[in-house]
Amino acid sequence: MTRYNPREAEPKWQEAWNAHDSFRAVGPDSGKEKYYVLEMFPYPSGRIHVGHSRNYTMGDVVARYKRARGFDVLHPMGWDAFGLPAENAARERGVHPGGWTFDNIDVMRGQLQRLGLALDWSREIATCSPEYYRHQQAIFTRLLERGLVYRKTAKVNWDPVDQTVLANEQVIDGKGWRSGAEVEQRELDQWFFKITEYADELAEALNELDRWPDKVRTMQSNWIGKSLGAEVHWAINDASIREVHGNDITVFTTRPDTLYGASFVALAPDHEIVKALADKNPQIADYVAQCQKMGNTEEEIEKAPKLGVDLGFTVTHPLDDKWEIPVWSANFVLSTYGTGAIFGSPAGDQRDLDFARKYELPVTPVVLPADTQPSEHVIENEAYTGSGTLYNSRELDGLTTEVGIERVVGILEEKSRGKGAISYRLRDWLVSRQRYWGCPIPIIHCDDCGVVPVPDDQLPVELPKDVTFDHPSNPLERHPTWKHTHCPKCGKPARRETDTLDTFVCSSWYFLRFTSPHTTDLPFDPSDAAHWMPVDQYVGGVEHAILHLLYARFFTRALNDAGLVQMDTPEPFSGLFTQGMVTHASYKSEDGRWLAPTEVEEKDGEFFEIANGKAVTQGAIEKMSKSKKNVVDLDTFIADYGADSARWFVLSDSPPERDVEYTDSGVEGVWRFIQRLWTTVDSLPEAAPGPLTIATEAAGPALDVRKAAHKSIEGVTDAIEGFRFNSAVAQIHDLVNALRKATGEDEDILAARSEALGILARLISPFMPHLAEECWARLGGEGLIIDADWPVADATLLVEDSVVMPIQINGKRRSEISVPKGSDQESVKNLALSQESIARALEGLTVRKVIVVPDRIVNIVAG
Ligand code: ANZ
Ligand code: ZN
């Protein structure tokens, strides 16, 4: 008997798959049903560690399984290759971002290949190559033509450390997502994608995505933030203000039913009326300056103390011509939400109430909670935001909140003082970046013609290679010649746009490019895209739950409407799985440096730094990451234990959506299991029949072997289909254990063992494909196991024919009996009472009652 040696076996089988071109996706002509499985493509930042391998392995299990089930599988890989880290590397090490990126790609491609992934490498793409981004530039122009791209001066989040503009989504608690620096506000001309045009569709279609995790759908829904309510017009009683803003101030409200509780109207600090007044009124100017210091993000505004100023004019209540209401500006009103103006109804809204108390504005409760008397309902410093019955509300008195809302909207519409309205939190997507390592925006600025797109036949607008990174600002801006060009329309000297596109643009359509990655005249072939889309199974980290997935959903809609692709439902990913992380203990040296696991040794439960013998503190068990050095490099791992061990390890022990902890003992357990599995296969006598044998004659122990194998087919299949890989792992363990007990060498047991081992090899092949090939070859299987069909369970072998039923006397377990499944109560009762041990236990007692729960338990009540 031999040991299984992955170091020899793995490269051998990888070569065999390559030689057979096993993973090439065929397309419409295959005559098979298509299946598109995709893992979120990696950023080529350096090397792959065991943590990264989990997500690729999960996708690979699905890809290999679907292939075995007869699908034409598309499982491609590429590189999300633009972005800031490459520029930072360039700055720190004096290398070119492109060189750095392509070197990393070479390393990581090799690592993924050694992991034995069933990828169609003929479709590899890198978003930083001109062959890719030229199409992105054409897409930009198409969206511009459709009015989905626009330019506007905007207050933007400026990251003073990275010297760039950040999207709102990249500001976390007022700090830049990468640099962690305090974000400032600046006014700049910026490019936007009009994602808000699709806000409603993006929100509504979430309901159909039933193969997405609920939490991701909820996160997207909250991000889009659809609110139903009304717009209400308040007539301005001041001629000079009307000159600035027109006749009315329009507010957005979700609670028009509280309209009779109004005590003030408030505008955002940067509302145009406030700006105009601040020019003349120092008190107002002072207030505006103070607001700016308090920060602009929603979180900061939420936390800041309420601040306001009376703007010195009034508006008329929309339901009462005689009622004048003062207009204020308040720091908690966002200029970017609704209409940038509110009406304050303090009894029903905490912010309004805090504000009213501070500035001594009236507080009139108008909503009475259920089962409460008006005299009992006193608002002090806590607003009542719930629903109830309207009171203090004239013609609305006695209506419920719900009916009140409808009634008020009706009255407003009748009087032309408002209408039902919907508001979204989603903002348009700011895509300009003042960065070098990104896709150049294909625009030329001409003094005469304005903004002119670069004609398609002049694409790509390529990045210049001769750039320097000795200054933190945009190298494209500083380049001596690149931005000087001629207007494509009139031919006069003109200026090239120096902003590049947010890298999230590149990842918003790469899955479409994979469907025809070598198409030159179009971003992708429409018929290939229509064939392969949507991605049937997408696998990736939950950190992309909002941005990437939302942008991709926007893109497929925009491209569909632009006629670049025809999809019935323009959803890019019909199934989504968000995987958990691989965690590992972290270690810190005495002087506070993070240490890699390889730099640490353990003695009697304590840890020491190998280099100097000094004590090491073990930190938290955290997600593997370079910053904490708690990573295990994939190549090192593969050299020690093989790719199959890595694949098997990351799927064992923990459900795929949860984290799994990397431990040496866990890995050794995997290694031992692989050897045990191999010897189980290798112990089959050479004379046994092949792995596709069907041991129809089996009886007794041979039949038990068959049953165990067929039960595993059913269990492992269900587990893969349901993304419960750890359960598949457990069932394969069970099958190996069952097979190790079957050592007989009679003809019928040999046949059953051959059949079961052939099943085992095919069941493990999505998980440990190299070991599976080795087993298949050893068992005398024909061809490669990658070309073998998925085994089919024989239904007649799945019925459990007997069940074990415990017998209790007065609630205490005394014995058990094995009975045919589904036995009737009377016969079970008789059998139970006739057991010797039971008869003995019942001596001297009277049986009062026997309760039989069929197939489960027998309870005897005696006394
Ligand atoms: C009057 C009112 C009375 C409100 C009441 C609430 C309770 P969501 O649900 O998030 O959409 N609002 C509207 N525009 C705003 C802005 N630009 N900045 C800050 N607040 C704004 O919130 C909608 C509610 O938030 C609106 O309904 C409005 O206050 C406020 F008892 O109008 B409400
Ligand atoms: Zn021109």
mmCIF file of C-alpha atoms in Angstrom, residues 13 16-17 20 22 67 688-693 754 757-759 761-762 765 772-790:
data_model
loop_
_atom_site.group_PDB
_atom_site.id
_atom_site.type_symbol
_atom_site.label_atom_id
_atom_site.label_comp_id
_atom_site.label_asym_id
_atom_site.label_seq_id
_atom_site.Cartn_x
_atom_site.Cartn_y
_atom_site.Cartn_z
ATOM 1 C CA TRP A 13 -3.672 16.047 -13.091
ATOM 2 C CA ALA A 16 -4.045 16.408 -17.887
ATOM 3 C CA TRP A 17 -6.953 18.859 -17.556
ATOM 4 C CA HIS A 20 -7.877 18.054 -22.523
ATOM 5 C CA SER A 22 -11.388 20.457 -19.772
ATOM 6 C CA ARG A 67 -20.154 20.266 -15.079
ATOM 7 C CA ALA A 688 -12.093 -6.036 -8.224
ATOM 8 C CA PRO A 689 -14.366 -4.759 -10.998
ATOM 9 C CA GLY A 690 -14.284 -1.113 -12.166
ATOM 10 C CA PRO A 691 -15.768 1.930 -10.436
ATOM 11 C CA LEU A 692 -18.906 2.023 -12.574
ATOM 12 C CA THR A 693 -19.971 -1.431 -11.423
ATOM 13 C CA SER A 754 -15.982 -1.119 -6.239
ATOM 14 C CA LEU A 757 -15.532 3.555 -4.051
ATOM 15 C CA GLY A 758 -16.423 4.724 -7.550
ATOM 16 C CA ILE A 759 -19.223 6.754 -6.030
ATOM 17 C CA ALA A 761 -14.360 9.235 -5.957
ATOM 18 C CA ARG A 762 -17.011 11.098 -7.911
ATOM 19 C CA SER A 765 -14.171 15.296 -7.095
ATOM 20 C CA ALA A 772 -10.399 12.092 -7.058
ATOM 21 C CA GLU A 773 -8.513 11.602 -10.336
ATOM 22 C CA GLU A 774 -5.880 9.531 -8.557
ATOM 23 C CA CYS A 775 -8.594 7.342 -7.012
ATOM 24 C CA TRP A 776 -10.384 6.984 -10.329
ATOM 25 C CA ALA A 777 -7.188 5.859 -12.026
ATOM 26 C CA ARG A 778 -6.416 3.406 -9.224
ATOM 27 C CA LEU A 779 -9.950 1.967 -9.429
ATOM 28 C CA GLY A 780 -9.545 1.415 -13.149
ATOM 29 C CA GLY A 781 -11.956 4.153 -14.195
ATOM 30 C CA GLU A 782 -12.036 5.036 -17.850
ATOM 31 C CA GLY A 783 -10.740 8.448 -18.921
ATOM 32 C CA LEU A 784 -10.624 11.311 -16.464
ATOM 33 C CA ILE A 785 -13.007 11.604 -13.576
ATOM 34 C CA ILE A 786 -13.627 15.211 -14.615
ATOM 35 C CA ASP A 787 -15.502 13.720 -17.582
ATOM 36 C CA ALA A 788 -17.462 11.232 -15.504
ATOM 37 C CA ASP A 789 -21.130 11.900 -14.823
ATOM 38 C CA TRP A 790 -22.343 12.718 -11.358
#
